[in-house]
PDB file of C-alpha atoms in Angstrom:
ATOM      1  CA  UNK V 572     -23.442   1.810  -9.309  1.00 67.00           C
ATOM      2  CA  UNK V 573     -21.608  -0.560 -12.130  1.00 88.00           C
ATOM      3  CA  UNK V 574     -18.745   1.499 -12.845  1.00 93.00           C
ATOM      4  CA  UNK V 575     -17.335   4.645 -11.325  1.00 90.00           C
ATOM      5  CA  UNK V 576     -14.660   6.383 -12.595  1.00 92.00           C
ATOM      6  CA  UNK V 577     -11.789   7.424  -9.911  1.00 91.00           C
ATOM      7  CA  UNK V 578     -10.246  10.398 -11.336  1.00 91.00           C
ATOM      8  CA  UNK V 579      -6.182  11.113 -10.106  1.00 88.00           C
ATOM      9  CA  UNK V 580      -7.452  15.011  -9.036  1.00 89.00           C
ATOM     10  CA  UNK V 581      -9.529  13.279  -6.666  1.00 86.00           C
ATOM     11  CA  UNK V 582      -6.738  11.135  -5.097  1.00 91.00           C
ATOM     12  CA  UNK V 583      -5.911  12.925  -1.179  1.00 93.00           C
ATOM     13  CA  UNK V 584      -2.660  12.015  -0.396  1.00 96.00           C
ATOM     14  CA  UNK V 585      -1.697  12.041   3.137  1.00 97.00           C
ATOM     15  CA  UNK V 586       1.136  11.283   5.375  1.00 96.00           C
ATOM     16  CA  UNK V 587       1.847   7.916   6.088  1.00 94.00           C
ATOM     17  CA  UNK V 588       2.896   8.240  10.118  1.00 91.00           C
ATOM     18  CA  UNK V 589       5.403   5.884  11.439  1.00 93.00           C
ATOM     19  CA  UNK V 590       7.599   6.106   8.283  1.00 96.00           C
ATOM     20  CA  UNK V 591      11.236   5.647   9.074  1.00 96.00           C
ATOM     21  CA  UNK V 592      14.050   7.490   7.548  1.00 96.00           C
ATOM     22  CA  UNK V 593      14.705  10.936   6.492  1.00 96.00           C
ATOM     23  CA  UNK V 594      12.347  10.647   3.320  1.00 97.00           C
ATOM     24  CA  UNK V 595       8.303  10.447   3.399  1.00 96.00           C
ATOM     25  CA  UNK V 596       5.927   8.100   2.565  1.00 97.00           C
ATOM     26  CA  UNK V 597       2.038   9.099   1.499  1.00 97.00           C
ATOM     27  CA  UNK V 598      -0.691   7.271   0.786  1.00 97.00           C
ATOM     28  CA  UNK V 599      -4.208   7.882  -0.743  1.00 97.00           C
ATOM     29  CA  UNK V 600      -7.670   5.455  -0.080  1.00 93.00           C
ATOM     30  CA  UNK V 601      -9.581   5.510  -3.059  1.00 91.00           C
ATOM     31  CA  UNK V 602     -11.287   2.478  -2.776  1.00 93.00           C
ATOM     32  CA  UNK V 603     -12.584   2.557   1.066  1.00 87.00           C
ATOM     33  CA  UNK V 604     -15.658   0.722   2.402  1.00 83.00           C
ATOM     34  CA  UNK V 605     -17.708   3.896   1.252  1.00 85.00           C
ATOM     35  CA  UNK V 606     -17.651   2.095  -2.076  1.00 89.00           C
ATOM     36  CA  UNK V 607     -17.061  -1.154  -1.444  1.00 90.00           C
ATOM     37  CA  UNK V 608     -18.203  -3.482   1.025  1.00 87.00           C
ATOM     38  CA  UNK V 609     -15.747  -6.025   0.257  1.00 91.00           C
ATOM     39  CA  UNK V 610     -12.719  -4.549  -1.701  1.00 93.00           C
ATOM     40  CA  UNK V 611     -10.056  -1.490  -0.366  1.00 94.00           C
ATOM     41  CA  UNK V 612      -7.474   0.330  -2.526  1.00 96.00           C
ATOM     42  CA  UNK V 613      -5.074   2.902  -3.153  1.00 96.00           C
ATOM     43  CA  UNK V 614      -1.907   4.260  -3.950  1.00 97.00           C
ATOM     44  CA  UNK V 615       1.515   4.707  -1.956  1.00 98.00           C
ATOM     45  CA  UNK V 616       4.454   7.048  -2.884  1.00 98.00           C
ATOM     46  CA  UNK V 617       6.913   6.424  -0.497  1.00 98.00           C
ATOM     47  CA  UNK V 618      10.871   8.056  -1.192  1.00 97.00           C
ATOM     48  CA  UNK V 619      14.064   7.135   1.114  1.00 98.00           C
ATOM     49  CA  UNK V 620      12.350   4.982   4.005  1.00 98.00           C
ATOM     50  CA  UNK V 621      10.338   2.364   5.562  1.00 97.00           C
ATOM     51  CA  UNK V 622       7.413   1.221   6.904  1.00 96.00           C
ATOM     52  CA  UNK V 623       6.692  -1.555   9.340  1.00 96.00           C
ATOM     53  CA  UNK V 624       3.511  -2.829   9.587  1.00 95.00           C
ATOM     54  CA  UNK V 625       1.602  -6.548  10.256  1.00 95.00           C
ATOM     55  CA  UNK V 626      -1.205  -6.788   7.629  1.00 93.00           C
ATOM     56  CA  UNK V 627      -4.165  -7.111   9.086  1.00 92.00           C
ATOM     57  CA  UNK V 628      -6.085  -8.365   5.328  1.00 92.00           C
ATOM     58  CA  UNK V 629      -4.876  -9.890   2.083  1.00 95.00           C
ATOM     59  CA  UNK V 630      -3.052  -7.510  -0.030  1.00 96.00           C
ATOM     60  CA  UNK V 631      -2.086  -7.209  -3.287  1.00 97.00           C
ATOM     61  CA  UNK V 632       0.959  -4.845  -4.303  1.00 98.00           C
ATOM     62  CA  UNK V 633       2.231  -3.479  -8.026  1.00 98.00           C
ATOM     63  CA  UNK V 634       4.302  -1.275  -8.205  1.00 98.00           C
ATOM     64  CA  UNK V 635       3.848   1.389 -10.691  1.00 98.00           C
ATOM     65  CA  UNK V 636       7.533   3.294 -10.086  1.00 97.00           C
ATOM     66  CA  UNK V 637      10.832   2.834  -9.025  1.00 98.00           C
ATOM     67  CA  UNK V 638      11.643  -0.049  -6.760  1.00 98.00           C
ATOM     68  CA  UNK V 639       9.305  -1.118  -3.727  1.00 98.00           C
ATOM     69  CA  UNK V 640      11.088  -3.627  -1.041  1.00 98.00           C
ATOM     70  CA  UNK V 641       8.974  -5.742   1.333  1.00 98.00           C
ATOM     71  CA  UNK V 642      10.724  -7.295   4.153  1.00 98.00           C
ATOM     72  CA  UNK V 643       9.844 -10.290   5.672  1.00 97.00           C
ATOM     73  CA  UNK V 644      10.493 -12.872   8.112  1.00 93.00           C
ATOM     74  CA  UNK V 645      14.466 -11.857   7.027  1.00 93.00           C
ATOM     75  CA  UNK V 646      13.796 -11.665   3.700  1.00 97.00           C
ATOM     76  CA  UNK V 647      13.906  -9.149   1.786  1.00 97.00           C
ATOM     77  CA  UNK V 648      11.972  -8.911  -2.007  1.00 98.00           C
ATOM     78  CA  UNK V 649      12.881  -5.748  -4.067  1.00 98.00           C
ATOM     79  CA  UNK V 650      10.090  -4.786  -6.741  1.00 98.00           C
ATOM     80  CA  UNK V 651      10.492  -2.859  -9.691  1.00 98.00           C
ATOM     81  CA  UNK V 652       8.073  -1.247 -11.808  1.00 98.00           C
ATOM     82  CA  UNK V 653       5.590  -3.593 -13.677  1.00 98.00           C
ATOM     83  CA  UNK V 654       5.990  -6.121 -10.441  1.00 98.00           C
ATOM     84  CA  UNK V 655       3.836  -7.193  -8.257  1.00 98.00           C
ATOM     85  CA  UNK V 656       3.332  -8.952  -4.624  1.00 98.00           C
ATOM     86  CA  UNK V 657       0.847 -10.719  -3.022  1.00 98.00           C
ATOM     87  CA  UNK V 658       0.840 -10.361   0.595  1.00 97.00           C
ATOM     88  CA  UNK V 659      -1.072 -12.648   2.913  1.00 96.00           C
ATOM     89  CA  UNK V 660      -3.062 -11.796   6.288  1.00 94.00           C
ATOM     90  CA  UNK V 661      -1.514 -11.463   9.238  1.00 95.00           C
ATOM     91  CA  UNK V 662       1.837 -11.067   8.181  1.00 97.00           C
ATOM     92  CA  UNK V 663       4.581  -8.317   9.570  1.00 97.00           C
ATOM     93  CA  UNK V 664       6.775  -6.887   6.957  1.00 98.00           C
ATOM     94  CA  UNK V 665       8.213  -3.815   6.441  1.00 97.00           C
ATOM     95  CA  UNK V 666       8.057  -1.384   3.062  1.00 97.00           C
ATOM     96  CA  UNK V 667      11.027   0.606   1.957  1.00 98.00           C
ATOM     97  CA  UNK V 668      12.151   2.820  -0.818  1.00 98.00           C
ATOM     98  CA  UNK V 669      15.539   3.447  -1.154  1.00 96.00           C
ATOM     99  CA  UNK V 670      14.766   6.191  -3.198  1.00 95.00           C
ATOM    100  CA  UNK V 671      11.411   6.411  -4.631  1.00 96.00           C
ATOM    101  CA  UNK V 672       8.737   4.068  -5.212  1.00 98.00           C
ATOM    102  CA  UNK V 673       5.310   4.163  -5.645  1.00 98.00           C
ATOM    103  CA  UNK V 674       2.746   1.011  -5.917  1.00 98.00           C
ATOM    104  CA  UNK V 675      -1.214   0.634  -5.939  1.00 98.00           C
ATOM    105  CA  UNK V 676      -2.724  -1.299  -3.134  1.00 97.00           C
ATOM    106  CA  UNK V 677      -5.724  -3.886  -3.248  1.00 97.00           C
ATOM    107  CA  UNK V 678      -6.842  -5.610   0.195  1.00 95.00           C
ATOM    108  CA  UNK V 679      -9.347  -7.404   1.359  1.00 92.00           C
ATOM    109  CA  UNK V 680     -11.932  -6.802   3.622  1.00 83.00           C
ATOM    110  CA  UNK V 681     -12.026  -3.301   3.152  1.00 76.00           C
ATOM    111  CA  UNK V 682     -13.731  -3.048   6.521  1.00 73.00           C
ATOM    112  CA  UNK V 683     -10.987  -4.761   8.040  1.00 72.00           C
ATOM    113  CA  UNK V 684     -10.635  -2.399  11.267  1.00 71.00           C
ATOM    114  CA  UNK V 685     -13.756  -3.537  12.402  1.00 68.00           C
ATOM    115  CA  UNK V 686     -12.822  -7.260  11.697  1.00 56.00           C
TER     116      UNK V 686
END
């Protein structure tokens, strides 16, 4: 394949369930293990809640707009636009958006709900 372009009018956003709060969060897979074997990726808007979740891979976060806060272990880490976090296996955290944020998403394996 070499290099395949991933066009934004391609991008299927869909509801992120178990969001918290009165806002919405939405994510789109663009990278799934369809096209990679190894590597996953996508994009998450979230605006006005949060998100727990234990992650299940190694992740890498940047955020792309507004501010993205991760959560964890007490801590909390607020990202703005042009940051980025690195987020290690088997770790629970929770995302949040005060008001809106959105951040790509890299993780690794991509296959990692059959792991």
């Amino acid at each position: 394949m070499g290099v395949k372009l991933l066009e934004e009018t391609g991008y299927l956003f869909e509801p992120l369930d178990g969001t918290i709060g009165t806002g919405e969060a939405k994510i789109a897979r663009f990278v799934t293990d369809e096209l990679s074997a190894t590597l996953g990726g996508g994009m998450v808007k979230m605006e006005n809640c949060k998100f727990p979740w234990t992650v299940r891979y190694d992740e890498i976060l940047y955020v792309t707009e507004g501010e993205i806060i991760i959560e964890s272990n007490g801590e909390r880490m607020v990202g703005k636009e042009g940051d980025s976090f690195f987020i290690e296996k088997g770790t629970p955290i929770i995302y949040e958006a005060l008001s809106r944020g959105t951040f790509l998403f890299s993780l690794y394996p991509a296959n990692w709900k059959k792991h």
